[in-house]
GROMACS .gro file of C-alpha atoms in nm:
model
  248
    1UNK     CA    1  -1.268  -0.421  -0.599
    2UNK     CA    2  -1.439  -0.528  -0.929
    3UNK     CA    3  -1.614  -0.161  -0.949
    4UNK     CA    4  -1.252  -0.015  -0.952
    5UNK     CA    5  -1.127  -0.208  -1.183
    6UNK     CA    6  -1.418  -0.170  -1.363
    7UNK     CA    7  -1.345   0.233  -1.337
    8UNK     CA    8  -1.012   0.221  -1.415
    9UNK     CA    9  -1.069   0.018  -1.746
   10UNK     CA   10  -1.372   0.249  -1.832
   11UNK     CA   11  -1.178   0.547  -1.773
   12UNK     CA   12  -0.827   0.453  -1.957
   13UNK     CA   13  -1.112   0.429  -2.263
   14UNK     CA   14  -1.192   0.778  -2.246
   15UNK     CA   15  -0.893   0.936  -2.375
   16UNK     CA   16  -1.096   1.271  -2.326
   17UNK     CA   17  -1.094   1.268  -1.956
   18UNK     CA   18  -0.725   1.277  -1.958
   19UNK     CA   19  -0.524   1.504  -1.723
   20UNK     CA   20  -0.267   1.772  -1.827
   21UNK     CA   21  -0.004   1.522  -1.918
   22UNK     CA   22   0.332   1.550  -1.765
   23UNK     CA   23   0.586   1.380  -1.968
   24UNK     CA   24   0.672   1.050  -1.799
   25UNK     CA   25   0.640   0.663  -1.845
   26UNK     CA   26   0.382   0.669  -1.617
   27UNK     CA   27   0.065   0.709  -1.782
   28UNK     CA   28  -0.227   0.966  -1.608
   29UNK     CA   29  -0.612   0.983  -1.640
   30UNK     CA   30  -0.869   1.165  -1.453
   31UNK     CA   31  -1.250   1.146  -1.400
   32UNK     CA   32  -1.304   1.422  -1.143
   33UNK     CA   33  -1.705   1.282  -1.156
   34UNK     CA   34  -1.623   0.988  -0.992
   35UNK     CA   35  -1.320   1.100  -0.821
   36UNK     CA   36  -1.109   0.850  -1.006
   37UNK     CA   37  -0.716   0.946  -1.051
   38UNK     CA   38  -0.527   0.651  -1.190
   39UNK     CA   39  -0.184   0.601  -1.339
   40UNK     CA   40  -0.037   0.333  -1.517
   41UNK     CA   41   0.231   0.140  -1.684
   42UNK     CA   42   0.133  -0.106  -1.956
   43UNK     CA   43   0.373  -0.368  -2.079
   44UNK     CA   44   0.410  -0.566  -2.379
   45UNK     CA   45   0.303  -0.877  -2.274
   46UNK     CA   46  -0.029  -0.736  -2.193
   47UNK     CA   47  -0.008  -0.646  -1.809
   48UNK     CA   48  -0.028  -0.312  -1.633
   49UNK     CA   49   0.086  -0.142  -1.316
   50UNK     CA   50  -0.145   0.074  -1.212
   51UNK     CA   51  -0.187   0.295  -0.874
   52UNK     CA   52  -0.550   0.468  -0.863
   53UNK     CA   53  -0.741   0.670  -0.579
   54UNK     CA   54  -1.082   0.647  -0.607
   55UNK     CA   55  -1.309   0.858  -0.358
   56UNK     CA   56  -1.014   0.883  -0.083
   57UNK     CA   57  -0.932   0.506  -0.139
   58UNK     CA   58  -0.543   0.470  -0.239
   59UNK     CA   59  -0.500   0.091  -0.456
   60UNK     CA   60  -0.196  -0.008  -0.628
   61UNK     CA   61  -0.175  -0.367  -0.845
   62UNK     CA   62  -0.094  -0.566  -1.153
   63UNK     CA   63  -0.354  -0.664  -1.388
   64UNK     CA   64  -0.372  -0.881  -1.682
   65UNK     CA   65  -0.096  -1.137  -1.543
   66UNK     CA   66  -0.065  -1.414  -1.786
   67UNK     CA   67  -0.147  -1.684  -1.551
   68UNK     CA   68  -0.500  -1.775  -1.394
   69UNK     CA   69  -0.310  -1.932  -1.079
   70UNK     CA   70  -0.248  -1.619  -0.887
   71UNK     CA   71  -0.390  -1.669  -0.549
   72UNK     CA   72  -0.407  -1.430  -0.229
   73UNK     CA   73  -0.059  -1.490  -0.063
   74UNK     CA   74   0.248  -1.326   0.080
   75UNK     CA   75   0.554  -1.266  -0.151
   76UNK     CA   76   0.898  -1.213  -0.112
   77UNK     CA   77   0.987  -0.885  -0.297
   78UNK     CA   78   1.359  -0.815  -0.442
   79UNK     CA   79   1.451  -0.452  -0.437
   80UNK     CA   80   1.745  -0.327  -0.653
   81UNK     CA   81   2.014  -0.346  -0.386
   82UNK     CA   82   1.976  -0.670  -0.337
   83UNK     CA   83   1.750  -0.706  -0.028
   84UNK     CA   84   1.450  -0.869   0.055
   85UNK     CA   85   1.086  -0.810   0.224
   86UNK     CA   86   0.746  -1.000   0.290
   87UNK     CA   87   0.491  -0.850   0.083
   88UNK     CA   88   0.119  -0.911   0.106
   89UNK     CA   89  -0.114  -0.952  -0.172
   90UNK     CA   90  -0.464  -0.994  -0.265
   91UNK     CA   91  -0.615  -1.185  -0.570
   92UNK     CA   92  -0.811  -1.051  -0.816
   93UNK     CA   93  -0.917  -1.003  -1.185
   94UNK     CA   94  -1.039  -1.381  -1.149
   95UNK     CA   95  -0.688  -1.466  -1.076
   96UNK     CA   96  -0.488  -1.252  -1.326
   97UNK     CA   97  -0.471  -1.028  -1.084
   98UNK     CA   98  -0.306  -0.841  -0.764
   99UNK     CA   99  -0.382  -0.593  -0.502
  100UNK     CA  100  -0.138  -0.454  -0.259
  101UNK     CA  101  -0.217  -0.462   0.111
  102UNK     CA  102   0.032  -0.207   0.178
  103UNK     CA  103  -0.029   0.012  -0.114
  104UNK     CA  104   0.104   0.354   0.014
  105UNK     CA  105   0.440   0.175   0.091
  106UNK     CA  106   0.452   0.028  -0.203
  107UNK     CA  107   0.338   0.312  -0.444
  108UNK     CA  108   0.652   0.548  -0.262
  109UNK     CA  109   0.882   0.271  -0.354
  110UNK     CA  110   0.804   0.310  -0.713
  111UNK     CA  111   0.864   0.655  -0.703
  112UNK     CA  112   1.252   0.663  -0.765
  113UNK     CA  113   1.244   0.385  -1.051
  114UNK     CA  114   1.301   0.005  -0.952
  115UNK     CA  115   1.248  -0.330  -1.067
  116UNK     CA  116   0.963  -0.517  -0.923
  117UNK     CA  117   1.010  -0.885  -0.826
  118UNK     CA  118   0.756  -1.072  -0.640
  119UNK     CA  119   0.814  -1.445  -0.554
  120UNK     CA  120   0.623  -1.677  -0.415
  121UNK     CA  121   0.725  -1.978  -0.176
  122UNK     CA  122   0.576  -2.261  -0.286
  123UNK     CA  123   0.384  -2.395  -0.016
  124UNK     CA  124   0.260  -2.663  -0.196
  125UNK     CA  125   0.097  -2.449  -0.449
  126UNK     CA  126   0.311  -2.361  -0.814
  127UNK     CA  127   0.540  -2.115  -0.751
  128UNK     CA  128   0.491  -1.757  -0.913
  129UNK     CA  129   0.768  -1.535  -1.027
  130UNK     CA  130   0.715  -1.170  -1.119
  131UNK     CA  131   0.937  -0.916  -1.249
  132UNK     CA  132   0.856  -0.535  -1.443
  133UNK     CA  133   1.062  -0.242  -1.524
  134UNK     CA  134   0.909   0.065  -1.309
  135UNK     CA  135   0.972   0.408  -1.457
  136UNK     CA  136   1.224   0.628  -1.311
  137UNK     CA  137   1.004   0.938  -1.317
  138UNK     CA  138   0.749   0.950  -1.085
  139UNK     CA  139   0.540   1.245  -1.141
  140UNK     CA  140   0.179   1.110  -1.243
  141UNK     CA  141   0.256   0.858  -0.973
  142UNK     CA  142   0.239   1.137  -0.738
  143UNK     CA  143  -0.043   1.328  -0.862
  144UNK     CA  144  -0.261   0.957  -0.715
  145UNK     CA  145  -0.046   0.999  -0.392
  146UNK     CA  146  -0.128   1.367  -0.366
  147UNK     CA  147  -0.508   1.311  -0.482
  148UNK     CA  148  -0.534   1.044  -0.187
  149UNK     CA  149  -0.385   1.253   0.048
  150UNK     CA  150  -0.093   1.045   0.105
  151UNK     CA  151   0.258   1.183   0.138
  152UNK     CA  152   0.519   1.142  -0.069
  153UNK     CA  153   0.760   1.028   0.167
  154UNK     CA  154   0.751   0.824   0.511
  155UNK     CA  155   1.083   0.811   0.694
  156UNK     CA  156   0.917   0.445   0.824
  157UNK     CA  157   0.938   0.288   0.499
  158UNK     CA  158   1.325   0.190   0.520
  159UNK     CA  159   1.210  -0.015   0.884
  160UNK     CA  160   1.177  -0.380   0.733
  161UNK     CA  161   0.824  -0.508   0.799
  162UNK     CA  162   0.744  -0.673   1.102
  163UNK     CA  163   0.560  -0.954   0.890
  164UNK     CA  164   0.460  -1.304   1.073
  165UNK     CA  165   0.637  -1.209   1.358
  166UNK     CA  166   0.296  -1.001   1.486
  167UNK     CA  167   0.071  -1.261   1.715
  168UNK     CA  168  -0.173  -0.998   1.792
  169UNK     CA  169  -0.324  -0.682   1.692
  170UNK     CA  170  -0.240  -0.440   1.903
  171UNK     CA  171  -0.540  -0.266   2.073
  172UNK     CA  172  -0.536   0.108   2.041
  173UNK     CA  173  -0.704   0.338   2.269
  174UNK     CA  174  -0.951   0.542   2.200
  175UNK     CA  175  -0.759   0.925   2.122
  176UNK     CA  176  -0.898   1.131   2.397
  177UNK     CA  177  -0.876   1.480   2.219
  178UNK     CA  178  -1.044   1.361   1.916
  179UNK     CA  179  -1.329   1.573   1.827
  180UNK     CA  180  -1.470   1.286   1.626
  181UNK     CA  181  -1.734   1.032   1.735
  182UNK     CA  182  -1.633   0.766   1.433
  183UNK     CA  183  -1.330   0.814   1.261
  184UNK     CA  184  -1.026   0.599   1.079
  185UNK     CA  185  -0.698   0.646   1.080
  186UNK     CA  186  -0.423   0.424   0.926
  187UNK     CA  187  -0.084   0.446   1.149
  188UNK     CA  188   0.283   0.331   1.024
  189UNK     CA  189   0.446   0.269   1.420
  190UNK     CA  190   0.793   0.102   1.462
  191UNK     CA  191   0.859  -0.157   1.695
  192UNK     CA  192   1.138  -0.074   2.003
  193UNK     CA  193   1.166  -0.213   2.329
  194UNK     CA  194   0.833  -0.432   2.273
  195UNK     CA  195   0.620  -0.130   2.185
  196UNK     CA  196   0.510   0.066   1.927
  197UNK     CA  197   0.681   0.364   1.859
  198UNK     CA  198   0.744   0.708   1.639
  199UNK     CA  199   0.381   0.597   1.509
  200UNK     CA  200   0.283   0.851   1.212
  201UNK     CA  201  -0.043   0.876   1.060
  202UNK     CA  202  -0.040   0.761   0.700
  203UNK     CA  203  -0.399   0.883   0.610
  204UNK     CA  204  -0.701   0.943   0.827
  205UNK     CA  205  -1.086   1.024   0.819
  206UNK     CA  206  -1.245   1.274   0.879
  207UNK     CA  207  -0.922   1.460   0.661
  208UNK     CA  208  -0.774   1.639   0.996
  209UNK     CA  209  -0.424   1.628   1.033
  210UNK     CA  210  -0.489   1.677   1.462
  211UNK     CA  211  -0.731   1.379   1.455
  212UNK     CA  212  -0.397   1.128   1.296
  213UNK     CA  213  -0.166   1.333   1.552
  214UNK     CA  214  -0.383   1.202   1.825
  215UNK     CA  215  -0.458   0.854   1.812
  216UNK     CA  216  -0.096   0.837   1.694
  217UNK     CA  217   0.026   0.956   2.014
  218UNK     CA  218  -0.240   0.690   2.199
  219UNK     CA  219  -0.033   0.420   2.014
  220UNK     CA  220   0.310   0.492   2.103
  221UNK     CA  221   0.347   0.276   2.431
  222UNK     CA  222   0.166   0.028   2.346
  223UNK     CA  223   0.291  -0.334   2.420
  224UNK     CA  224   0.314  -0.555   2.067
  225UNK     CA  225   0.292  -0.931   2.123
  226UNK     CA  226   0.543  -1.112   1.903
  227UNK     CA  227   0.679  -1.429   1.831
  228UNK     CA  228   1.050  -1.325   1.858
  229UNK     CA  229   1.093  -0.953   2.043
  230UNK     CA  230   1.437  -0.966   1.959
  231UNK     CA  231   1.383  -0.994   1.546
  232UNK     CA  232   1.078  -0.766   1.603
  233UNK     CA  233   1.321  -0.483   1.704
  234UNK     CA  234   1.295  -0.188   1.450
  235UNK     CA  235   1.066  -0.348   1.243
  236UNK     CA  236   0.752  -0.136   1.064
  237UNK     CA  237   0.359  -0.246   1.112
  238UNK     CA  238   0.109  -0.078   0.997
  239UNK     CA  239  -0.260  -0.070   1.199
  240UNK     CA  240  -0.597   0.077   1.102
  241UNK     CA  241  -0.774   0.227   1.384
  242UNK     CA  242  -1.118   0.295   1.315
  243UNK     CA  243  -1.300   0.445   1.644
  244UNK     CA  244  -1.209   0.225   1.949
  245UNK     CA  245  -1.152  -0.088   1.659
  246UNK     CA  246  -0.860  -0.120   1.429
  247UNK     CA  247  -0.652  -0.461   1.289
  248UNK     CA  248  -0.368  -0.540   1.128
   0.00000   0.00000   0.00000
């Protein structure tokens, strides 16, 4: 993590290695030698959004928060129409600093313009409250999407997240018509009836659309173990499979 943010604040620099700009509040720089696409929204009190894909690896976060406290935790986010979600994310920066664990999900909810609001529960720690204007044009935003391969919408994205509810990963099978001895792919799967279902892969490697069509048709069926089956109903969760191995 520290070499991409190293990259990103190396690269947004170099003004040279700028893309053709497309006029929007999102901010866009290339560096096609290290395969670095990043865009960015910088606000006056000195932090940035920022979503970057650097060699096939999608990352979206906050840097330069004004507070040293910010740990790895989960957050409750507060979309525009009132509803909430559990939101995971990981410190960084030293602690003035966050990392999405779900950043595809997260970067296609920026796309339309919103206002993002991430509290914390206390849990005997301090609180943290976060709030930024995103842009309502979205179309450097999607040039990182695009350069990591990811789409640009995922029907699954509306399912509310199946969060703490999940007491175990669920274990995958090996996708019999892949033509791949090691391979990853990451899978968005809904939960109905106590198994996964209308599982879609989000990204995979090798970059063959069959190889995510497989292994996502090896996870439908499978039983999910949860804490409440009825609250799981409906509910999204996203697993990396990588060969026979995978976790949440």
């Amino acid at each position: 993590m520290l070499t991409l943010m190293f990259a990103i604040r190396t690269l947004l620099l170099v003004s040279g290695q700028s893309a053709d700009q497309t006029i929007d509040d999102w901010d866009l720089a290339v560096d096609s030698a290290r395969q670095l696409t990043v865009a960015t929204v910088a606000y006056a009190e000195g932090s940035t959004l920022f979503a970057a894909c650097l060699n096939d690896t999608l990352t979206v976060g906050l840097k330069g928060l004004p507070t040293s406290s910010v740990a790895s935790r989960r957050f409750e986010r507060r979309f525009d129409d009132g509803h909430t979600e559990s939101t995971f994310w990981e410190a960084s920066d030293k602690g003035t600093g966050l990392i999405s664990a779900t950043p595809a999900r997260v970067a296609r909810s920026f796309r339309n313009g919103s206002r993002l609001v991430l509290s914390s529960a206390p849990d005997g720690e301090v609180p943290i409250h976060l709030a930024f204007d995103v842009p309502t044009q979205s179309a450097n935003l999607d040039r990182v999407l695009a350069a990591c391969g990811r789409p640009l919408e995922n029907p699954l994205d509306s399912a509310p997240p199946l969060d703490m509810l999940l007491q175990q990963t669920p274990a995958i099978p090996p996708a019999a018509s892949a033509r791949y001895s090691s391979y990853q792919v990451e899978l968005d799967c809904i939960v109905a009836d106590g198994r996964l279902s209308a599982c879609l892969s989000e990204h995979q490697r090798p970059a063959d659309p069959a190889l995510g069509v497989a292994v996502a048709r090896e996870a439908n069926g499978v039983r999910v173990k949860v804490s409440d089956p009825t609250a799981a109903e409906g509910r999204w969760v996203q697993i990396l499979v990588s060969g026979s191995q995978n976790r949440y």
